[in-house]
Short mmCIF file of C-alpha atoms in Angstrom, two decimals:
data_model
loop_
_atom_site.label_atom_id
_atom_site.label_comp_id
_atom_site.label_asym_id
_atom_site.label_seq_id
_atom_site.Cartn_x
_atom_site.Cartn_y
_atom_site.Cartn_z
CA UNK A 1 89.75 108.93 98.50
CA UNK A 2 93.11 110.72 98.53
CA UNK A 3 93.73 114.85 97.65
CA UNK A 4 92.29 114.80 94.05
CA UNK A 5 90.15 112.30 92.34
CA UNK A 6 91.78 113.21 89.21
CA UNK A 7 91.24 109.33 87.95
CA UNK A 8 87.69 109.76 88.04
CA UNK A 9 85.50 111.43 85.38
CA UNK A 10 84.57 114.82 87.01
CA UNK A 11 81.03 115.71 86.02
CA UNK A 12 79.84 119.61 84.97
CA UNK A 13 77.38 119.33 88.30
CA UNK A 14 76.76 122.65 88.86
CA UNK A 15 73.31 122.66 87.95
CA UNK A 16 73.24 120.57 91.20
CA UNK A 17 72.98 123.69 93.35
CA UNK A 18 69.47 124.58 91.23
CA UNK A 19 68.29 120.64 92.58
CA UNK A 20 68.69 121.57 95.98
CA UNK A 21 65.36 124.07 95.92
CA UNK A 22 63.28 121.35 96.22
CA UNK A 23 59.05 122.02 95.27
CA UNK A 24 57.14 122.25 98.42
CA UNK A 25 55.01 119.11 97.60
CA UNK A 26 58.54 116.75 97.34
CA UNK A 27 59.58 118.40 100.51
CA UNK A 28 56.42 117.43 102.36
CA UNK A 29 56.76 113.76 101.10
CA UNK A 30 59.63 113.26 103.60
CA UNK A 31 58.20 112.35 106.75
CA UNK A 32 56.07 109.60 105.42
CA UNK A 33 59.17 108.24 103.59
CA UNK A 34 60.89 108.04 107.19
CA UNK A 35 57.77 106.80 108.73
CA UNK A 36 57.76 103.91 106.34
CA UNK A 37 61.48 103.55 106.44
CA UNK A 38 62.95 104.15 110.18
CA UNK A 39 61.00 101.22 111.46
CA UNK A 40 62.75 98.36 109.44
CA UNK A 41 66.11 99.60 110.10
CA UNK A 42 68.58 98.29 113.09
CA UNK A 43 71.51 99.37 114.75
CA UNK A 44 74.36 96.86 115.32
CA UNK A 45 76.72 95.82 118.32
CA UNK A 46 79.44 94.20 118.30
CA UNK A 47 81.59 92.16 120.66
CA UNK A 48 85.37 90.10 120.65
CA UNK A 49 85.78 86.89 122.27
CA UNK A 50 86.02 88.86 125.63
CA UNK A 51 82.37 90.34 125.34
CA UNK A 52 84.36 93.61 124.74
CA UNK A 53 82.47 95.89 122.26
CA UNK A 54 84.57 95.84 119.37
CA UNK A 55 82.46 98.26 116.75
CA UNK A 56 78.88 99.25 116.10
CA UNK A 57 76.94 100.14 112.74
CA UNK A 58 73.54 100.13 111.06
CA UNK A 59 71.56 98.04 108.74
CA UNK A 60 67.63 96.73 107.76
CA UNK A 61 65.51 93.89 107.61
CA UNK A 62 65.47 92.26 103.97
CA UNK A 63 62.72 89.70 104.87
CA UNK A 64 59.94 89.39 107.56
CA UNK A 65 61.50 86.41 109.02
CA UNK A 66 64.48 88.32 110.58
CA UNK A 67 67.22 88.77 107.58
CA UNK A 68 69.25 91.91 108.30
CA UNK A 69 71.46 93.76 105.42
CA UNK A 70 74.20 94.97 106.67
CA UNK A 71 77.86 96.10 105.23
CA UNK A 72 80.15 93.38 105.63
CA UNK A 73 83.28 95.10 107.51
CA UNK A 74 80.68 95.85 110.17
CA UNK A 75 80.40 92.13 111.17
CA UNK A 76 83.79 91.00 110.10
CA UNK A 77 85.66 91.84 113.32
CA UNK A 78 82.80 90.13 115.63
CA UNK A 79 82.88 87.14 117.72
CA UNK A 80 79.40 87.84 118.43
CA UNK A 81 76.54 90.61 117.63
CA UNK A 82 73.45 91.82 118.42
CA UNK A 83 70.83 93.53 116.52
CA UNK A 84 68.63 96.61 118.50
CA UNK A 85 65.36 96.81 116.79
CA UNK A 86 63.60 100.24 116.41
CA UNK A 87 61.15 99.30 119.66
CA UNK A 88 64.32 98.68 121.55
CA UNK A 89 64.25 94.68 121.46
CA UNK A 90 67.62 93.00 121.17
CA UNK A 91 68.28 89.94 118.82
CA UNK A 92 71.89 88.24 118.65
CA UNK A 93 73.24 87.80 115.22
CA UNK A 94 72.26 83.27 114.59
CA UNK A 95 73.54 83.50 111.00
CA UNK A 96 75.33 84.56 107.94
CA UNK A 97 73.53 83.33 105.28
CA UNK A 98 74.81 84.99 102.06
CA UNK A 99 78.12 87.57 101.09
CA UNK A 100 79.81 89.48 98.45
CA UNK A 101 83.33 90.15 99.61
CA UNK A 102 84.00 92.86 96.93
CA UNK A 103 80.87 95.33 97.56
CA UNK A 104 80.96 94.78 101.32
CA UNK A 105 77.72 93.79 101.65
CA UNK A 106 76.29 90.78 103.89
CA UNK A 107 73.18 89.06 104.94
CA UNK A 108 72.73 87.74 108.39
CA UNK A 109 70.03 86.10 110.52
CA UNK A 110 68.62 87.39 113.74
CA UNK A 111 65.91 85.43 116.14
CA UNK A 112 62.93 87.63 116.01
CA UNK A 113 59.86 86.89 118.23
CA UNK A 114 57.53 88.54 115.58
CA UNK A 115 57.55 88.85 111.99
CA UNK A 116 58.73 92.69 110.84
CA UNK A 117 58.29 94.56 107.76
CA UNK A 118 61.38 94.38 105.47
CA UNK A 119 62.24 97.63 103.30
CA UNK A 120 61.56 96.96 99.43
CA UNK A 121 64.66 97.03 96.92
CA UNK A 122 64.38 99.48 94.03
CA UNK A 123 66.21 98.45 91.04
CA UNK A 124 66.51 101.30 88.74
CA UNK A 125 70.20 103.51 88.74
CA UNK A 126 69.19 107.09 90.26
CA UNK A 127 69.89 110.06 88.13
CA UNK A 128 72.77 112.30 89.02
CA UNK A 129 70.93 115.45 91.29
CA UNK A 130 67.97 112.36 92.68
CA UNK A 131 67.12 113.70 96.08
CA UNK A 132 67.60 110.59 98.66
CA UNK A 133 67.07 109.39 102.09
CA UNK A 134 69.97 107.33 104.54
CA UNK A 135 68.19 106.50 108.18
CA UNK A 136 71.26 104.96 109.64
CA UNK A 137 73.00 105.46 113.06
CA UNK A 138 75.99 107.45 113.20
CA UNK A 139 77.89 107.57 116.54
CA UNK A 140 75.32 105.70 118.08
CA UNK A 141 72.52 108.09 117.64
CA UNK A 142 69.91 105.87 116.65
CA UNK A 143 67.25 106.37 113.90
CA UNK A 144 69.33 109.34 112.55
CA UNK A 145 67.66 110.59 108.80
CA UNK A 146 69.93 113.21 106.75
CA UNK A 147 68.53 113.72 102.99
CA UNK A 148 70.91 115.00 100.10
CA UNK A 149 71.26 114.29 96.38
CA UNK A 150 72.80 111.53 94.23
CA UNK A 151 75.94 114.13 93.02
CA UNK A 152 77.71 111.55 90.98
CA UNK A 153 77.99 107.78 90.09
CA UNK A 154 81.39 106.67 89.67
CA UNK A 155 83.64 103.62 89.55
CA UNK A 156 85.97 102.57 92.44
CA UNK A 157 88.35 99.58 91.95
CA UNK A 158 86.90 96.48 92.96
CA UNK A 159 83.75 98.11 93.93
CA UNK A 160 82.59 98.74 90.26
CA UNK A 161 79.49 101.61 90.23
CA UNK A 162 78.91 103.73 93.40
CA UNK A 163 77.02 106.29 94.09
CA UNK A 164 79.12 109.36 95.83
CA UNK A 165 75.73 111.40 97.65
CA UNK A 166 76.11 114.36 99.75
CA UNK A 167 73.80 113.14 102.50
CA UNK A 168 75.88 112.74 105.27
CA UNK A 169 77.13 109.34 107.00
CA UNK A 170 79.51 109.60 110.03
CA UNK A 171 81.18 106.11 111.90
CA UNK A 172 78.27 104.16 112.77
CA UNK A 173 76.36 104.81 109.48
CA UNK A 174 77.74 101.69 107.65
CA UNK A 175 74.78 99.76 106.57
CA UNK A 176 72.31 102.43 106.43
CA UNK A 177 69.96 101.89 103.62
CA UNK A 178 69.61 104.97 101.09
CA UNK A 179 66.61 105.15 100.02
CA UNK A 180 64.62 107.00 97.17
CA UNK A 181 61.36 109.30 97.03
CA UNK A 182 59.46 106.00 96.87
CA UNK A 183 60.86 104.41 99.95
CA UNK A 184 62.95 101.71 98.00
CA UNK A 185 66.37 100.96 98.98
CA UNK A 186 68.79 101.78 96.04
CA UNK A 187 72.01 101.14 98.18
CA UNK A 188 73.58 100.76 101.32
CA UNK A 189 75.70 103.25 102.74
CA UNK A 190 79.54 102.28 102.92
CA UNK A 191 82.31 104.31 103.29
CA UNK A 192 82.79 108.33 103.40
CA UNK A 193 86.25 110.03 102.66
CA UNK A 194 88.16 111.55 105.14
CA UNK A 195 89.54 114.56 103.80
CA UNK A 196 86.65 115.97 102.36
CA UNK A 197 83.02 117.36 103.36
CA UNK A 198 79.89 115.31 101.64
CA UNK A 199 82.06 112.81 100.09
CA UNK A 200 80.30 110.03 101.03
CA UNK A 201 79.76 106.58 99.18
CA UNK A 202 76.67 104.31 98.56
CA UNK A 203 76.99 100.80 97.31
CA UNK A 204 74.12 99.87 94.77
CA UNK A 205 71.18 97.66 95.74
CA UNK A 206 71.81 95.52 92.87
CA UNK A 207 74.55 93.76 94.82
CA UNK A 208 72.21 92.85 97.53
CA UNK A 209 69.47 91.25 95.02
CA UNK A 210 72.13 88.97 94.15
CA UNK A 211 73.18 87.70 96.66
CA UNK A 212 72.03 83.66 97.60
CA UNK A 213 71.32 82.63 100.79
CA UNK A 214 72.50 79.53 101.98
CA UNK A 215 71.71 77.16 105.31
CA UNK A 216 74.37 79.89 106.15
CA UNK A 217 77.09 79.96 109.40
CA UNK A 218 77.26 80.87 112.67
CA UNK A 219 78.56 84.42 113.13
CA UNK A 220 82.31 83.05 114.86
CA UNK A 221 82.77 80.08 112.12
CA UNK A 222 82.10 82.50 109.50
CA UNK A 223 84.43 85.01 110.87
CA UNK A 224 87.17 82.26 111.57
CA UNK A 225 86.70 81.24 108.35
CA UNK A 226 86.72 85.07 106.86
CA UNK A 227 90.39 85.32 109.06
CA UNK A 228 91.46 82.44 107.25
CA UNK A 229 91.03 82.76 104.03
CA UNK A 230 89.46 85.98 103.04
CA UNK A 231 92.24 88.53 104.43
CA UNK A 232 95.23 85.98 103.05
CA UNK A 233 93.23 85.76 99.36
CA UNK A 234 94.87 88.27 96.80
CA UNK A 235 91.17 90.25 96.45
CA UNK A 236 91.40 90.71 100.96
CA UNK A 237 94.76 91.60 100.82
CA UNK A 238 93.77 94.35 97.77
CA UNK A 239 90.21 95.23 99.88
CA UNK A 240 92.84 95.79 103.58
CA UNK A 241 95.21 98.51 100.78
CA UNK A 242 91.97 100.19 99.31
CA UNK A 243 90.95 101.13 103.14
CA UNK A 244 94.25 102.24 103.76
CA UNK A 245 94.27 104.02 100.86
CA UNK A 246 91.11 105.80 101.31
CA UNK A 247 92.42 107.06 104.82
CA UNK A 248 95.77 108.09 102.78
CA UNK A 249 97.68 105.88 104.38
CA UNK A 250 99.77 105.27 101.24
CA UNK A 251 102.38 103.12 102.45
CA UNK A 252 100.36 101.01 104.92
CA UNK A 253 98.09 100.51 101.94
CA UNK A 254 101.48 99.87 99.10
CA UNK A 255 102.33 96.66 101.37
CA UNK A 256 98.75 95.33 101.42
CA UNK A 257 98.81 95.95 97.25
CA UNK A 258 101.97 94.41 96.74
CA UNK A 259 101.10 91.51 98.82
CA UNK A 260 97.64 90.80 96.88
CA UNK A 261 100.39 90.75 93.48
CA UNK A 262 102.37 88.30 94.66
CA UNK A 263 98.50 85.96 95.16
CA UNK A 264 97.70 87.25 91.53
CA UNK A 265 100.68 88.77 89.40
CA UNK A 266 97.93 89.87 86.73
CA UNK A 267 95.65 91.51 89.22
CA UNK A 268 95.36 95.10 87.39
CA UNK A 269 94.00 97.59 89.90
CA UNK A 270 96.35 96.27 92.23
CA UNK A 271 98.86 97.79 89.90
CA UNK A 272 96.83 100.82 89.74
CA UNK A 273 96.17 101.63 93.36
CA UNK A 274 100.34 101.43 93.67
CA UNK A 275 100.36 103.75 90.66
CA UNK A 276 98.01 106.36 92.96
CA UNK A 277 100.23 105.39 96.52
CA UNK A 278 103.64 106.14 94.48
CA UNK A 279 102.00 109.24 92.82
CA UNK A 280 100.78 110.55 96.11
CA UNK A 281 104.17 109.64 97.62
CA UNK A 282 105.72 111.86 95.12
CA UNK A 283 107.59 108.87 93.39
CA UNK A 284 106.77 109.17 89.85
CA UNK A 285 109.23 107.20 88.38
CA UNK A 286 107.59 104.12 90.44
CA UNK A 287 104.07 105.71 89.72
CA UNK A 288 104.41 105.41 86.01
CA UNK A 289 105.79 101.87 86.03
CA UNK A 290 103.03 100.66 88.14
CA UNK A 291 100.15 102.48 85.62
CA UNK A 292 102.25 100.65 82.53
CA UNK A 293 101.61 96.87 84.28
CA UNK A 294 97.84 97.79 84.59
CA UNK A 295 98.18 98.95 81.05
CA UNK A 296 99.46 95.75 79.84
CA UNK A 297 97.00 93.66 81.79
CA UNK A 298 94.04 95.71 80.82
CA UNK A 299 94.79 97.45 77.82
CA UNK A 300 91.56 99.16 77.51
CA UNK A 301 92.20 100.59 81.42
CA UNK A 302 90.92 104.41 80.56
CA UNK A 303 91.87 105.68 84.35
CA UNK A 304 95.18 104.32 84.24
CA UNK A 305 95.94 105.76 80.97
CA UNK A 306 94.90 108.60 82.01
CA UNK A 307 96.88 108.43 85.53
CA UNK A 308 100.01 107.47 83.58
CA UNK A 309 99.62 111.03 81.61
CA UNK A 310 99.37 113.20 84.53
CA UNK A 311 102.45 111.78 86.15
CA UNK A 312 104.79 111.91 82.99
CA UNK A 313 103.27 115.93 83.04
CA UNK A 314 104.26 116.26 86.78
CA UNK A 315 108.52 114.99 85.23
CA UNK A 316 107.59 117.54 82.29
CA UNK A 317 107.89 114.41 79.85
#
């Protein structure tokens, strides 16, 4: 997310590197976990009003009527979609039928001709050193699989838990379902960071059993919609910062946080992210300010505390 992660807790994870010799019998489990996995997941196109392709990403079927899981930034640029199915059929996105704004996931519609096999949800949190699965399509090279390990859970702003894994996910990958040794999806691969190797981010499949479909939208009213009201709402404005800020883009991203204060004066990471921007930026005076408001609106706010000590150390105060 930016040079040093120093407000998360850092687990002792070198006992990590002793996870990685996998026993022979795990190890051989692997191709019927892809087997049972790479056939229920899609890749995703995306166009603007022009028919211009605007993006691409992954995601999998959640029931065997057609419902696709997705991330939501993959979709919210689109004026229309269309799903690729692992035999090379191609659906167009009919519906958005349920959405959580804050994890970035969504669940759309497609017209299938046949029923398909959706992936099952798991709903226990892995352990920290769980080998895992992502079958995704990064840079367009469909039905990708890279394995790794769960290397830490952690807590992002906004986002709440995540799980950081060291299987690799490249542009393209957003969506991908990571899956464990049983073949359940335990979360849905979102965002990687850019200035480090195997830094890359799951969101937990907990978000996705919540979510409620409804009679749902077509794919440009809910995107008109999204334009009007999501990315003017205090919580948009503070999602458009956090990707700034996760591509270090600090004062792109201290507009966007500022902006989402002035929808919600009391809105506490807000005053945190511009706490990590300033700190970045080398302006600890502003820095320490900033990690004081998110004090005062969440007194119990452990990261900022701790934030707000490392920066008065950096004025030798």
């Amino acid at each position: 997310m930016m040079k040093n992660l120093k407000y998360f807790s850092m687990p002792a994870d070198l006992f990590l590197l002793l996870y990685a010799f996998l026993a022979p019998a795990q190890a051989q489990e692997l191709p019927q976990i892809v087997k049972k996995v790479a056939p229920s997941t899609v890749i995703i196109f995306t166009y603007d009003k022009n028919g211009k392709t605007v993006g691409q990403g992954s995601g999998f079927f959640i029931s065997s009527d057609g419902d696709i899981i997705t991330n939501r930034h993959v979709l919210a640029d689109a004026h229309r979609a269309e799903v690729k199915t692992v035999d090379g059929k191609i659906y167009p996105v009919s519906l958005i039928v349920a959405e959580d704004k804050n994890a970035d996931i969504v669940r759309a519609s497609i017209r299938i001709s046949n029923p398909v096999t959706p992936l099952s949800l798991g709903t226990s949190i892995p352990e920290v050193g769980e080998k895992i699965l992502v079958v995704g399509n990064p840079l367009g090279l469909e039905q990708s699989v890279s394995d790794g390990i769960v290397s830490a859970i952690r807590e992002f702003p906004e986002f709440g838990r995540v799980y950081q894994i060291t299987a690799p996910i490249s542009p393209g990958s957003s969506g991908s379902p990571m899956v464990n040794m049983k073949g359940e999806v335990i979360g849905v691969a979102t965002f990687q960071l850019l200035e480090g190797q195997n830094l890359n981010f799951v969101i937990p499949s907990e978000h996705i059993i919540k979510l409620k479909p409804t009679k749902g939208k077509s794919l440009e009213e809910w995107a008109m919609a999204d334009e009007g009201e999501w990315l003017t709402s205090a919580v948009g404005l503070f999602y458009m910062g956090f990707i700034f800020l996760l591509g270090d883009e600090y004062e792109k991203a201290l507009t966007y946080f500022q902006l989402s204060l002035q929808k919600n004066p009391n809105y506490g990471d807000a005053y945190f992210c511009i706490g990590l921007c300033n700190e970045e930026l080398g302006r600890y005076t502003e820095a320490i300010e900033a990690y004081k408001q998110a004090i005062r609106i969440k007194p119990d706010y452990a990261e900022a505390h701790f934030n707000l000590g490392v920066t008065y150390g950096k004025l030798g105060r």
